[in-house]
Structures are given as C-alpha cells and as structure tokens.
mmCIF file with all atom_site columns, C-alpha atoms in Angstrom:
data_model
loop_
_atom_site.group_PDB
_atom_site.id
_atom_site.type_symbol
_atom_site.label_atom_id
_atom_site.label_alt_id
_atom_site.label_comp_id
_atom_site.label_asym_id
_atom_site.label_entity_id
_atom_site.label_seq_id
_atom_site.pdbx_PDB_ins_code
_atom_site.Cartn_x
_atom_site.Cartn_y
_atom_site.Cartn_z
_atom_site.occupancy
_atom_site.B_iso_or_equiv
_atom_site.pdbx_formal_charge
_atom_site.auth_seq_id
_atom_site.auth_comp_id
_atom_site.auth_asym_id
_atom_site.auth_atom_id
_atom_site.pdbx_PDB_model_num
ATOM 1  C CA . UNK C 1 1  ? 5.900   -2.984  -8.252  1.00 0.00 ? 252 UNK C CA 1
ATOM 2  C CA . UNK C 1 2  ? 2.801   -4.467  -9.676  1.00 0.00 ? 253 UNK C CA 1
ATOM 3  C CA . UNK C 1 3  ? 0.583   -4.428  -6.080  1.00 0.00 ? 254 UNK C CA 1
ATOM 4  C CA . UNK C 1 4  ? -1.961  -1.659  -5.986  1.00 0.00 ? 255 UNK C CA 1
ATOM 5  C CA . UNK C 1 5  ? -5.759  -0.424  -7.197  1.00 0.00 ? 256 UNK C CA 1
ATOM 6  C CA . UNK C 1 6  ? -6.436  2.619   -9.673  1.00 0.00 ? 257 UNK C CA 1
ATOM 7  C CA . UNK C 1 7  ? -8.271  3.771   -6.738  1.00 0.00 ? 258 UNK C CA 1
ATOM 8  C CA . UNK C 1 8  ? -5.361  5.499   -5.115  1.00 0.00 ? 259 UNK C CA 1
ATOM 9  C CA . UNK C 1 9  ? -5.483  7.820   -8.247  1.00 0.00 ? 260 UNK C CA 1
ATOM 10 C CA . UNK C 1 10 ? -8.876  9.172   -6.922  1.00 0.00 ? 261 UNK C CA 1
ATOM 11 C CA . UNK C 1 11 ? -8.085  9.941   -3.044  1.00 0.00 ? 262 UNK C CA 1
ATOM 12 C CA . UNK C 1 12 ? -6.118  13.217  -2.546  1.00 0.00 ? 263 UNK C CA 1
ATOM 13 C CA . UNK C 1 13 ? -3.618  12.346  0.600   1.00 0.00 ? 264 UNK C CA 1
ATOM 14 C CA . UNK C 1 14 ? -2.434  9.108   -0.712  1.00 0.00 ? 265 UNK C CA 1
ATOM 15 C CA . UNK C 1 15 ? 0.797   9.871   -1.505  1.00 0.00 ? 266 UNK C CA 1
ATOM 16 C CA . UNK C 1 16 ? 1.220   11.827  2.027   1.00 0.00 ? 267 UNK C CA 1
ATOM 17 C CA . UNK C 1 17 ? -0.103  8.450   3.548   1.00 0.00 ? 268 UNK C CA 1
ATOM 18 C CA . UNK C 1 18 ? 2.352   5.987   1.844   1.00 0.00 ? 269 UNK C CA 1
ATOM 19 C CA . UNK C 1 19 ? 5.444   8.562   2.456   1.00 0.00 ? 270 UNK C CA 1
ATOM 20 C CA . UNK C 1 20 ? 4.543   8.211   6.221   1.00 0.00 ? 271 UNK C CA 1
ATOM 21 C CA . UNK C 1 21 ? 4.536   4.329   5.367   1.00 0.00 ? 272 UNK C CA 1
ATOM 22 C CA . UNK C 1 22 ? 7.946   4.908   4.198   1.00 0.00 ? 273 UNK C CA 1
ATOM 23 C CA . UNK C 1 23 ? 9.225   6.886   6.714   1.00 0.00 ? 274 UNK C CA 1
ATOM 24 C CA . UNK C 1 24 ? 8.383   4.033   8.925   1.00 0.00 ? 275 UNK C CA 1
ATOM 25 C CA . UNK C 1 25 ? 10.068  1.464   7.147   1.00 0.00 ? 276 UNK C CA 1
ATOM 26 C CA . UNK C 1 26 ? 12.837  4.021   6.718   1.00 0.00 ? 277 UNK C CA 1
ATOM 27 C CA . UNK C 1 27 ? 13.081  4.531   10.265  1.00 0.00 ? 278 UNK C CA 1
ATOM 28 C CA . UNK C 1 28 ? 13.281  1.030   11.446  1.00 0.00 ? 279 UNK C CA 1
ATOM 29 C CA . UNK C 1 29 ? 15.534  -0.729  8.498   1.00 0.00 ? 280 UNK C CA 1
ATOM 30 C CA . UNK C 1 30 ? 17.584  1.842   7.783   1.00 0.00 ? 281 UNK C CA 1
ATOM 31 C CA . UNK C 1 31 ? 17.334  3.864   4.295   1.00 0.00 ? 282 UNK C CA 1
ATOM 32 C CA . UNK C 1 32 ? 17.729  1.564   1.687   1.00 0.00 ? 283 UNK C CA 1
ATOM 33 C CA . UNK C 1 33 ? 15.855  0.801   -2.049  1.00 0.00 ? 284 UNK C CA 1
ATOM 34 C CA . UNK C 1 34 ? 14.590  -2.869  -0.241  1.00 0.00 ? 285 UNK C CA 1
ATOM 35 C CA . UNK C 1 35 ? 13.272  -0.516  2.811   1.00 0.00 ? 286 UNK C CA 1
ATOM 36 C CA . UNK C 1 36 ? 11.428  1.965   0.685   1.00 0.00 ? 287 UNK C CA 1
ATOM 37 C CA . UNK C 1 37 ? 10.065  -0.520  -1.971  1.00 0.00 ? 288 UNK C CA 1
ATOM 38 C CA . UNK C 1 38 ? 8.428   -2.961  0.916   1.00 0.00 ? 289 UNK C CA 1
ATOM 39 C CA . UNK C 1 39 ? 7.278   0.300   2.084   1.00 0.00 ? 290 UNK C CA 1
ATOM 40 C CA . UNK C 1 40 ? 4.976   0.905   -1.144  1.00 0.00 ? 291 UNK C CA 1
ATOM 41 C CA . UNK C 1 41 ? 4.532   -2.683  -1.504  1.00 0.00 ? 292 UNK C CA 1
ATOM 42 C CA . UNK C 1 42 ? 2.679   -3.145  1.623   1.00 0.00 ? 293 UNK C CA 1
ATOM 43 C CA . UNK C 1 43 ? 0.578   -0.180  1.566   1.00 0.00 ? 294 UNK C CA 1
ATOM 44 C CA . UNK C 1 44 ? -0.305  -1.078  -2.224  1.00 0.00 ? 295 UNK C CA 1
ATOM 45 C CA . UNK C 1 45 ? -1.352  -4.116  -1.352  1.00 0.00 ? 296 UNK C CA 1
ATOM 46 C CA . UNK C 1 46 ? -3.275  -2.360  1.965   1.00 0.00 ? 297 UNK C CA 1
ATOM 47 C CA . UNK C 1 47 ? -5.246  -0.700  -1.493  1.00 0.00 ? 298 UNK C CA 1
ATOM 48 C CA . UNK C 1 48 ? -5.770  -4.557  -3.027  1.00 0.00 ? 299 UNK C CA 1
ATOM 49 C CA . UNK C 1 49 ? -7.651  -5.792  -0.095  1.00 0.00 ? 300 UNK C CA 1
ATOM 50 C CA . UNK C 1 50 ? -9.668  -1.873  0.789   1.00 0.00 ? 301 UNK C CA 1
ATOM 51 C CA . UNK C 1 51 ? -11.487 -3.233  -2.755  1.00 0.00 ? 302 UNK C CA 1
ATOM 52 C CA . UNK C 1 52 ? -11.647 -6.966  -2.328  1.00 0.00 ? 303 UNK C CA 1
ATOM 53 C CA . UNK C 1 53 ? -15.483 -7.793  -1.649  1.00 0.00 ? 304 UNK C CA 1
ATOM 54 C CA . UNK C 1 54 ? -17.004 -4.944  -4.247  1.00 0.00 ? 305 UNK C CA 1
ATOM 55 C CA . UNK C 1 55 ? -17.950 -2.559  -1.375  1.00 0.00 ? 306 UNK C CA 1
ATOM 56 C CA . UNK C 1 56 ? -16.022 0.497   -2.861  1.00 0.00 ? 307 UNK C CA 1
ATOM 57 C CA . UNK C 1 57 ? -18.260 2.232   -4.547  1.00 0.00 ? 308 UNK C CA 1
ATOM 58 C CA . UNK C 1 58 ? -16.348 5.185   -5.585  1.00 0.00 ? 309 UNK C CA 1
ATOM 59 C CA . UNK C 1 59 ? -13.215 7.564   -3.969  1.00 0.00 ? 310 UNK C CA 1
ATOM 60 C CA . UNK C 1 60 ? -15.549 8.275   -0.238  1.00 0.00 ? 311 UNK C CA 1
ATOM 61 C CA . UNK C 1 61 ? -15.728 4.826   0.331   1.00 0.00 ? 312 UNK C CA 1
ATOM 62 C CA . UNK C 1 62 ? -12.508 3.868   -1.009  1.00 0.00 ? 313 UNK C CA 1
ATOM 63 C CA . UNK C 1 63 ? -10.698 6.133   1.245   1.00 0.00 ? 314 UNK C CA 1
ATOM 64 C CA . UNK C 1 64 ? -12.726 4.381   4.469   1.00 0.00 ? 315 UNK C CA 1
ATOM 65 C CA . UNK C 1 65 ? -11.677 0.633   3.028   1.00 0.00 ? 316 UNK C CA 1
ATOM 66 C CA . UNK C 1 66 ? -7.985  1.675   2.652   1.00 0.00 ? 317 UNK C CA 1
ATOM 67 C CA . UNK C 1 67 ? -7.789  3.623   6.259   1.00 0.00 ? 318 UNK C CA 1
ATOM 68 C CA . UNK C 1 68 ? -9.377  0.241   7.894   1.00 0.00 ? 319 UNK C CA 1
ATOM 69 C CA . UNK C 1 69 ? -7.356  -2.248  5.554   1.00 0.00 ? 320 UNK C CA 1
ATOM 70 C CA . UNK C 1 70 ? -4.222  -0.242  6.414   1.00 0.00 ? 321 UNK C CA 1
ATOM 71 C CA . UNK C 1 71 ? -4.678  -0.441  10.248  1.00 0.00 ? 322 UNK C CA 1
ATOM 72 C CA . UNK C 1 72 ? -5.633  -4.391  9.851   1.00 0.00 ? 323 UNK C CA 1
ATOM 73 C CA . UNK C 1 73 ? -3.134  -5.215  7.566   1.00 0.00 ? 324 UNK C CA 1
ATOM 74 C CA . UNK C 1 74 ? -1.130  -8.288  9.101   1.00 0.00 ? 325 UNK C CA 1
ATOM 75 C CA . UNK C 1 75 ? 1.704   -9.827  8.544   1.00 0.00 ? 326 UNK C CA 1
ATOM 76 C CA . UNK C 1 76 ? 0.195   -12.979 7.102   1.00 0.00 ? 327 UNK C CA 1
ATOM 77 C CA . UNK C 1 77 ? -2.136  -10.930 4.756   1.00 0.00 ? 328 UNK C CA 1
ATOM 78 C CA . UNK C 1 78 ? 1.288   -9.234  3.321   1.00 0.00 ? 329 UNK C CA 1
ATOM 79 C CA . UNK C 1 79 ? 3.665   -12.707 3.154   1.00 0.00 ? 330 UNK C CA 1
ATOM 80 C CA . UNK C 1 80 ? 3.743   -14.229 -0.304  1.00 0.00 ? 331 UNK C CA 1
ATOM 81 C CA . UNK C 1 81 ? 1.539   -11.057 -1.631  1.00 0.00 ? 332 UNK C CA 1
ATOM 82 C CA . UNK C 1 82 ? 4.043   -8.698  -2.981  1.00 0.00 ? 333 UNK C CA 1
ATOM 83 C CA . UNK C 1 83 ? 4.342   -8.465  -6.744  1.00 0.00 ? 334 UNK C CA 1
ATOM 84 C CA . UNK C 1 84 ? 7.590   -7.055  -7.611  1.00 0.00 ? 335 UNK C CA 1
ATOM 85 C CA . UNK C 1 85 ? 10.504  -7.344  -10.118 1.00 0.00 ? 336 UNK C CA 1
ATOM 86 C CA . UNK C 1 86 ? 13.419  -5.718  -10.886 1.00 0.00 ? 337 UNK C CA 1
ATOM 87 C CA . UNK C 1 87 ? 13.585  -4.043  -14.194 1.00 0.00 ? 338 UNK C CA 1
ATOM 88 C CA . UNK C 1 88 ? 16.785  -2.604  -16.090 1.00 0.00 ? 339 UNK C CA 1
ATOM 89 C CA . UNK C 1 89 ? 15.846  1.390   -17.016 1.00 0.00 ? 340 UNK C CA 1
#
C-alpha cells in the first residue's frame, strides 16, 4: 500500500481510527485480505488529502484535516486513487 502521509505517525488514535475503518469494510464485504486492504487504502488516502493545500501545520492540525477529510471523503475522491501492489514476502 503506497497511499498515506508520515503524519499518521504523529497522532496517537490513528490506528484505533483505521481499525474502526476496517471493521466497517469487514462488516459489509465480508472478512477478506481485498476487504481489509481497501479498508487502509481509503483511510490512507483520507490522510493524502487532510495535507493537500499546506494547512497542516503540525500533529493538532493534522488530526482536524484527517477527522474532516475522513467524513468528506467520496467515492469519486477514492476511484482511481489507491496505490497498491502485491508483493511476494
């Protein structure tokens, strides 16, 4: 999964937020590895746009942009935007 921001490194809760994201996911398409990894894809890319614009200027802020970018996120702003590939461990 290459969606995301460094950002998330610097907001405690952000790993409670994106397993709720999951669990969504989860509960509507069933438990599978596409289910879980749209799950993180989406709320990565919620983290892309929270710092689009350069009005993040440090974790306080950051954790504002992602909250609002997360409940505005559309369907259009998520088609074509994920960045993933499958990679043999």
């Amino acid at each position: 999964m290459d969606n995301g921001s460094d950002m998330l490194e610097t907001v405690s809760g952000t790993g409670c937020m994106v397993s709720s994201v999951i669990g969504c996911y989860v509960g509507a398409c069933g438990t599978s590895v596409e289910s879980v990894s749209a799950a993180i894809s989406v709320f990565n890319i919620a983290a892309e746009k929270a710092v689009e614009g350069g009005k993040v200027f440090g974790p306080g802020s950051f954790k504002t942009k992602l909250l609002d970018s997360v409940y505005g996120l559309t369907k259009d702003d998520v088609d074509g935007s994920i960045r993933m590939e499958l990679r043999k461990v």
